[in-house]
Amino acid sequence: MRAERGRTGLVVGIAITTLLLGVGNLVVWWPLWHHLRVDPGVVDAEVVRGHRQVPSDAVLGAVASASMMTDHPLHGDAAVLAARRILQGELVLPALPAVPIATAFSPSHLELGVPVQQVFLASLIVPDLLLRAYEYDPDPAFLAAATHYLRGFIAYEAGAWFPASLEFNAHAVANRAAVLARFWRHARSAADESLAHDVHLLAQRTAALLSAPAHFIAATNHGVMQNIALLQLAAAFPGLPGIEARRELALQRLDKQLPMYIAADGGVLEHSAGYHFHGVVLSGYVVRLLEAMGLPVPPRWQQAHEATRRVLAMMQRPDGSLPPVGNTYRYSWRLPALVEPDADGWSRRLQDRPSYTLTLPLSGQSIWWDREGPGGVGIQTAVPWGWFSQNGHARAQELSLLIWASGVDWSTNTGYWPNSDNDAARVVGWVGGNGPHVIGEAAQSRRHTTLLAQAEDTGLRLLDLERVTHEGPRVRRQIIQWRISCWIVLDSFEDPQRRPLRVLWTGAPETSQAAAGERAFVLHREGSPIGVSLAVEGAPGIEARPLRGSREPFGGWVAHDRRVSPAPAVDLRVPAGWALTTLALSSADSTTARRARMLRFNGPLEWTLQVPLPDDRSVTLTRRGAELAIDEPAGRRAIALAAPDAVSREVAAIERAGDSIRTEFPRFRPAIAERRQRSWMLAGAWFVTCAALVGRALRRRGFAPGRSGAAA
């Protein structure tokens, strides 16, 4: 009887422990499961039949052209080549490793490759490429393979309990709308009832996911893409149940997003030239999709799109590249045809621009373009300083100086670092650019930068910027461009903790660097008609050491097309006071560096420096408060340093708009890794408890350690 009670107690104890394990896992995983569950509703067969005729192929084509996969602009022969590789069992995309793929969808596909490939795969890039190829070369094998793959994905997606990799990533879900429209355009006339129903089921489920408040990524471009995808679905499948209400919801949410996404000066507020381009594309999609549906375009979105285009036309270089501010890839950027039908005309206009100065005080950036520098080369100078900490793609790069001349980034930031690389988290911080910062300063510190003064006069441009960090450091950078070919950078700072200032000057990977004297270097690129020199001087104790491909200290790296390459860099350290850096264009074979010299420094408002001229003469620049005096061989002149209009109220309004929409749509975080960890902890606790119960039962039966027989 006693033994039977012991066995019963053991069974009950294990049962209770197992029940607690199940309840614990339910508590861990139920919120995620509930988050992913949406009721797509029922799509009536009559709706499906109607969509075989309406909308027109032209509307479906416009929807398909509004693809969110702007990082794989494969079309024409390139799409055909990629599609044939898919039929051979391999997905090959530019600058990414080839991955094995089959035309029969498998959930394992969602785990293939690096994160960006997983986003593409969850975005249905396989059928998308096959369909793009079919449009250019109507091989029935392409359409058949796309159909087969899509059938498998629809069946899997409808029954998936939990996400595989990035299956429910907002970018990926949003892009499915374009792929479904592209497929329906080519398949609707011949698709059987089962396939047609399945396509509509996925469209309806996608619309439900995109419109669910808990799925809305309100504060970044992902939320903009989600709303655009709802417009796409409303255009491509106008008979879906509730789709008109979802279209209106998208427009309402876009109206709330606009003030914190695109500034009144036309800058896209995501800390990046590349994401400014993305904002031009997305705002263009809003305009073009509403036009395709015959609906009025909200004037604010029309104006915002036109403003972003104007800025892009001044930000983009003649070769189509962009200054590597923030998360920006180093390649030629080309607007999609839906947004810019005349791509050749756009390119010609980039070649024909006169020199100009663009300053955007609200979004925080300046672009200087000089059509003809020494030797006839075009020169672009870019300086970013905007910081909106809660907006997308925030990186610590304020006050960076980027110089591009003759097709080379002579002074650059790291560019868009691949997320799969171990140092991705580091370059989000100050080592990702050449912005001045105190060592140990946090990338996400509370801070703001003010444009204190600017000036433009014959042969001179000037910016005076100060970044104030709430934790203590104040960093000031004054940038002077002299006679197009010389940049003088005066950095000064204060830090209550007395930490040194660091500036990491970096050149493009294709350049080489050589010493040219004390704290002086020259950069060359093979085949380039010009080179650049860099020389530094400053307060006592200043150091400038060359780096290339260094992990500790970190420096000398540039990302190019999702690959990281070593690059020449100069690691400048300033223990206190100030530093004066001179960057100057030189002849291709020059081995000497031009160096501006500080003659007097009594603070950032009182200084005198001497700038050498190419003909062995010099010019003296003297600042006294709001005036800059220039003494040059031709005589003396004085320039007033204009204090621009304050934009603090406008910046505060941007922040309030962001806070408001984030409060209205709090972000749900799947936290899958954390949930798995908790599940393993629960399993471990269950195992330990069960082992303890079994051990206790065995001891009661006389099997305690050291005894071999039953109890007397």
PDB file of N, CA, C and O in Angstrom, residues 216-220 256-261 269 387-392 446 649-667:
ATOM      1  N   PHE A 216       1.446  47.397 -36.910  1.00  0.00           N
ATOM      2  CA  PHE A 216       1.832  48.637 -37.580  1.00  0.00           C
ATOM      3  C   PHE A 216       3.123  49.184 -36.973  1.00  0.00           C
ATOM      4  O   PHE A 216       3.195  49.499 -35.788  1.00  0.00           O
ATOM      5  N   ILE A 217       4.183  49.301 -37.816  1.00  0.00           N
ATOM      6  CA  ILE A 217       5.466  49.868 -37.387  1.00  0.00           C
ATOM      7  C   ILE A 217       5.396  51.365 -37.684  1.00  0.00           C
ATOM      8  O   ILE A 217       5.872  51.846 -38.722  1.00  0.00           O
ATOM      9  N   ALA A 218       4.817  52.117 -36.761  1.00  0.00           N
ATOM     10  CA  ALA A 218       4.410  53.485 -37.051  1.00  0.00           C
ATOM     11  C   ALA A 218       5.567  54.433 -37.286  1.00  0.00           C
ATOM     12  O   ALA A 218       5.456  55.381 -38.065  1.00  0.00           O
ATOM     13  N   ALA A 219       6.693  54.215 -36.626  1.00  0.00           N
ATOM     14  CA  ALA A 219       7.718  55.255 -36.544  1.00  0.00           C
ATOM     15  C   ALA A 219       8.819  55.154 -37.587  1.00  0.00           C
ATOM     16  O   ALA A 219       9.775  55.917 -37.520  1.00  0.00           O
ATOM     17  N   THR A 220       8.734  54.248 -38.541  1.00  0.00           N
ATOM     18  CA  THR A 220       9.795  54.114 -39.535  1.00  0.00           C
ATOM     19  C   THR A 220       9.191  53.951 -40.933  1.00  0.00           C
ATOM     20  O   THR A 220       7.967  53.869 -41.107  1.00  0.00           O
ATOM     21  N   LYS A 256      -0.738  60.763 -40.522  1.00  0.00           N
ATOM     22  CA  LYS A 256      -0.104  60.892 -39.209  1.00  0.00           C
ATOM     23  C   LYS A 256       1.406  60.687 -39.286  1.00  0.00           C
ATOM     24  O   LYS A 256       2.149  61.276 -38.499  1.00  0.00           O
ATOM     25  N   GLN A 257       1.854  59.866 -40.224  1.00  0.00           N
ATOM     26  CA  GLN A 257       3.282  59.588 -40.336  1.00  0.00           C
ATOM     27  C   GLN A 257       4.063  60.711 -41.003  1.00  0.00           C
ATOM     28  O   GLN A 257       5.233  60.935 -40.677  1.00  0.00           O
ATOM     29  N   LEU A 258       3.433  61.409 -41.925  1.00  0.00           N
ATOM     30  CA  LEU A 258       4.165  62.364 -42.758  1.00  0.00           C
ATOM     31  C   LEU A 258       4.970  63.392 -41.959  1.00  0.00           C
ATOM     32  O   LEU A 258       6.144  63.634 -42.286  1.00  0.00           O
ATOM     33  N   PRO A 259       4.416  64.023 -40.896  1.00  0.00           N
ATOM     34  CA  PRO A 259       5.190  65.073 -40.210  1.00  0.00           C
ATOM     35  C   PRO A 259       6.485  64.586 -39.577  1.00  0.00           C
ATOM     36  O   PRO A 259       7.413  65.390 -39.414  1.00  0.00           O
ATOM     37  N   MET A 260       6.560  63.307 -39.212  1.00  0.00           N
ATOM     38  CA  MET A 260       7.802  62.825 -38.608  1.00  0.00           C
ATOM     39  C   MET A 260       8.646  62.018 -39.591  1.00  0.00           C
ATOM     40  O   MET A 260       9.706  61.526 -39.229  1.00  0.00           O
ATOM     41  N   TYR A 261       8.205  61.926 -40.837  1.00  0.00           N
ATOM     42  CA  TYR A 261       8.932  61.145 -41.838  1.00  0.00           C
ATOM     43  C   TYR A 261       9.638  62.042 -42.853  1.00  0.00           C
ATOM     44  O   TYR A 261      10.802  61.801 -43.204  1.00  0.00           O
ATOM     45  N   LEU A 269      13.631  62.044 -42.860  1.00  0.00           N
ATOM     46  CA  LEU A 269      14.210  62.105 -41.523  1.00  0.00           C
ATOM     47  C   LEU A 269      14.655  60.735 -41.027  1.00  0.00           C
ATOM     48  O   LEU A 269      14.281  60.302 -39.928  1.00  0.00           O
ATOM     49  N   TRP A 387      19.481  64.898 -36.205  1.00  0.00           N
ATOM     50  CA  TRP A 387      19.408  63.756 -35.277  1.00  0.00           C
ATOM     51  C   TRP A 387      18.009  63.675 -34.700  1.00  0.00           C
ATOM     52  O   TRP A 387      17.564  64.563 -33.963  1.00  0.00           O
ATOM     53  N   PHE A 388      17.282  62.613 -35.060  1.00  0.00           N
ATOM     54  CA  PHE A 388      15.944  62.357 -34.565  1.00  0.00           C
ATOM     55  C   PHE A 388      15.977  60.948 -33.976  1.00  0.00           C
ATOM     56  O   PHE A 388      15.774  59.952 -34.674  1.00  0.00           O
ATOM     57  N   SER A 389      16.251  60.881 -32.691  1.00  0.00           N
ATOM     58  CA  SER A 389      16.689  59.630 -32.069  1.00  0.00           C
ATOM     59  C   SER A 389      15.681  58.498 -32.199  1.00  0.00           C
ATOM     60  O   SER A 389      16.070  57.330 -32.210  1.00  0.00           O
ATOM     61  N   GLN A 390      14.377  58.812 -32.274  1.00  0.00           N
ATOM     62  CA  GLN A 390      13.368  57.761 -32.343  1.00  0.00           C
ATOM     63  C   GLN A 390      13.034  57.357 -33.773  1.00  0.00           C
ATOM     64  O   GLN A 390      12.260  56.428 -33.974  1.00  0.00           O
ATOM     65  N   ASN A 391      13.605  58.044 -34.751  1.00  0.00           N
ATOM     66  CA  ASN A 391      13.315  57.708 -36.148  1.00  0.00           C
ATOM     67  C   ASN A 391      14.225  56.588 -36.641  1.00  0.00           C
ATOM     68  O   ASN A 391      15.187  56.203 -35.969  1.00  0.00           O
ATOM     69  N   GLY A 392      13.948  56.103 -37.812  1.00  0.00           N
ATOM     70  CA  GLY A 392      14.644  54.932 -38.331  1.00  0.00           C
ATOM     71  C   GLY A 392      16.098  55.198 -38.699  1.00  0.00           C
ATOM     72  O   GLY A 392      16.485  56.311 -39.041  1.00  0.00           O
ATOM     73  N   ARG A 446      21.435  61.500 -25.510  1.00  0.00           N
ATOM     74  CA  ARG A 446      20.492  62.592 -25.765  1.00  0.00           C
ATOM     75  C   ARG A 446      21.291  63.812 -26.212  1.00  0.00           C
ATOM     76  O   ARG A 446      22.148  64.284 -25.479  1.00  0.00           O
ATOM     77  N   ARG A 649      11.454  75.069 -32.813  1.00  0.00           N
ATOM     78  CA  ARG A 649      10.022  74.781 -32.722  1.00  0.00           C
ATOM     79  C   ARG A 649       9.611  73.725 -33.730  1.00  0.00           C
ATOM     80  O   ARG A 649       8.832  72.809 -33.414  1.00  0.00           O
ATOM     81  N   GLU A 650      10.143  73.834 -34.937  1.00  0.00           N
ATOM     82  CA  GLU A 650       9.802  72.854 -35.970  1.00  0.00           C
ATOM     83  C   GLU A 650      10.339  71.469 -35.610  1.00  0.00           C
ATOM     84  O   GLU A 650       9.661  70.458 -35.818  1.00  0.00           O
ATOM     85  N   VAL A 651      11.552  71.430 -35.060  1.00  0.00           N
ATOM     86  CA  VAL A 651      12.112  70.143 -34.640  1.00  0.00           C
ATOM     87  C   VAL A 651      11.275  69.552 -33.515  1.00  0.00           C
ATOM     88  O   VAL A 651      10.995  68.344 -33.498  1.00  0.00           O
ATOM     89  N   ALA A 652      10.849  70.383 -32.575  1.00  0.00           N
ATOM     90  CA  ALA A 652      10.001  69.902 -31.481  1.00  0.00           C
ATOM     91  C   ALA A 652       8.680  69.355 -32.019  1.00  0.00           C
ATOM     92  O   ALA A 652       8.153  68.352 -31.509  1.00  0.00           O
ATOM     93  N   ALA A 653       8.145  69.986 -33.064  1.00  0.00           N
ATOM     94  CA  ALA A 653       6.899  69.492 -33.662  1.00  0.00           C
ATOM     95  C   ALA A 653       7.101  68.129 -34.308  1.00  0.00           C
ATOM     96  O   ALA A 653       6.225  67.257 -34.231  1.00  0.00           O
ATOM     97  N   ILE A 654       8.253  67.939 -34.941  1.00  0.00           N
ATOM     98  CA  ILE A 654       8.569  66.624 -35.511  1.00  0.00           C
ATOM     99  C   ILE A 654       8.624  65.569 -34.403  1.00  0.00           C
ATOM    100  O   ILE A 654       8.067  64.476 -34.534  1.00  0.00           O
ATOM    101  N   GLU A 655       9.294  65.914 -33.313  1.00  0.00           N
ATOM    102  CA  GLU A 655       9.405  64.974 -32.194  1.00  0.00           C
ATOM    103  C   GLU A 655       8.029  64.663 -31.612  1.00  0.00           C
ATOM    104  O   GLU A 655       7.724  63.512 -31.277  1.00  0.00           O
ATOM    105  N   ARG A 656       7.173  65.676 -31.486  1.00  0.00           N
ATOM    106  CA  ARG A 656       5.827  65.441 -30.933  1.00  0.00           C
ATOM    107  C   ARG A 656       5.010  64.539 -31.847  1.00  0.00           C
ATOM    108  O   ARG A 656       4.276  63.661 -31.383  1.00  0.00           O
ATOM    109  N   ALA A 657       5.132  64.764 -33.162  1.00  0.00           N
ATOM    110  CA  ALA A 657       4.397  63.907 -34.106  1.00  0.00           C
ATOM    111  C   ALA A 657       4.848  62.461 -33.976  1.00  0.00           C
ATOM    112  O   ALA A 657       4.021  61.535 -34.014  1.00  0.00           O
ATOM    113  N   GLY A 658       6.169  62.269 -33.821  1.00  0.00           N
ATOM    114  CA  GLY A 658       6.676  60.909 -33.642  1.00  0.00           C
ATOM    115  C   GLY A 658       6.203  60.296 -32.343  1.00  0.00           C
ATOM    116  O   GLY A 658       5.790  59.127 -32.300  1.00  0.00           O
ATOM    117  N   ASP A 659       6.254  61.068 -31.264  1.00  0.00           N
ATOM    118  CA  ASP A 659       5.795  60.556 -29.970  1.00  0.00           C
ATOM    119  C   ASP A 659       4.313  60.191 -30.018  1.00  0.00           C
ATOM    120  O   ASP A 659       3.884  59.177 -29.448  1.00  0.00           O
ATOM    121  N   SER A 660       3.535  61.031 -30.704  1.00  0.00           N
ATOM    122  CA  SER A 660       2.094  60.795 -30.767  1.00  0.00           C
ATOM    123  C   SER A 660       1.762  59.488 -31.480  1.00  0.00           C
ATOM    124  O   SER A 660       0.971  58.680 -30.983  1.00  0.00           O
ATOM    125  N   ILE A 661       2.395  59.262 -32.631  1.00  0.00           N
ATOM    126  CA  ILE A 661       2.045  58.052 -33.382  1.00  0.00           C
ATOM    127  C   ILE A 661       2.610  56.807 -32.713  1.00  0.00           C
ATOM    128  O   ILE A 661       2.011  55.733 -32.755  1.00  0.00           O
ATOM    129  N   ARG A 662       3.767  56.944 -32.044  1.00  0.00           N
ATOM    130  CA  ARG A 662       4.304  55.785 -31.317  1.00  0.00           C
ATOM    131  C   ARG A 662       3.428  55.442 -30.120  1.00  0.00           C
ATOM    132  O   ARG A 662       3.288  54.269 -29.768  1.00  0.00           O
ATOM    133  N   THR A 663       2.843  56.445 -29.489  1.00  0.00           N
ATOM    134  CA  THR A 663       1.940  56.193 -28.362  1.00  0.00           C
ATOM    135  C   THR A 663       0.656  55.539 -28.840  1.00  0.00           C
ATOM    136  O   THR A 663       0.126  54.623 -28.195  1.00  0.00           O
ATOM    137  N   GLU A 664       0.148  56.010 -29.977  1.00  0.00           N
ATOM    138  CA  GLU A 664      -1.097  55.449 -30.504  1.00  0.00           C
ATOM    139  C   GLU A 664      -0.908  54.015 -30.989  1.00  0.00           C
ATOM    140  O   GLU A 664      -1.819  53.188 -30.847  1.00  0.00           O
ATOM    141  N   PHE A 665       0.283  53.724 -31.530  1.00  0.00           N
ATOM    142  CA  PHE A 665       0.546  52.383 -32.058  1.00  0.00           C
ATOM    143  C   PHE A 665       1.810  51.829 -31.395  1.00  0.00           C
ATOM    144  O   PHE A 665       2.883  51.825 -32.008  1.00  0.00           O
ATOM    145  N   PRO A 666       1.692  51.390 -30.141  1.00  0.00           N
ATOM    146  CA  PRO A 666       2.888  50.827 -29.488  1.00  0.00           C
ATOM    147  C   PRO A 666       3.378  49.602 -30.228  1.00  0.00           C
ATOM    148  O   PRO A 666       2.585  48.788 -30.719  1.00  0.00           O
ATOM    149  N   ARG A 667       4.679  49.498 -30.330  1.00  0.00           N
ATOM    150  CA  ARG A 667       5.265  48.432 -31.141  1.00  0.00           C
ATOM    151  C   ARG A 667       5.304  47.120 -30.372  1.00  0.00           C
ATOM    152  O   ARG A 667       5.762  47.070 -29.229  1.00  0.00           O
TER     153      ARG A 667
END
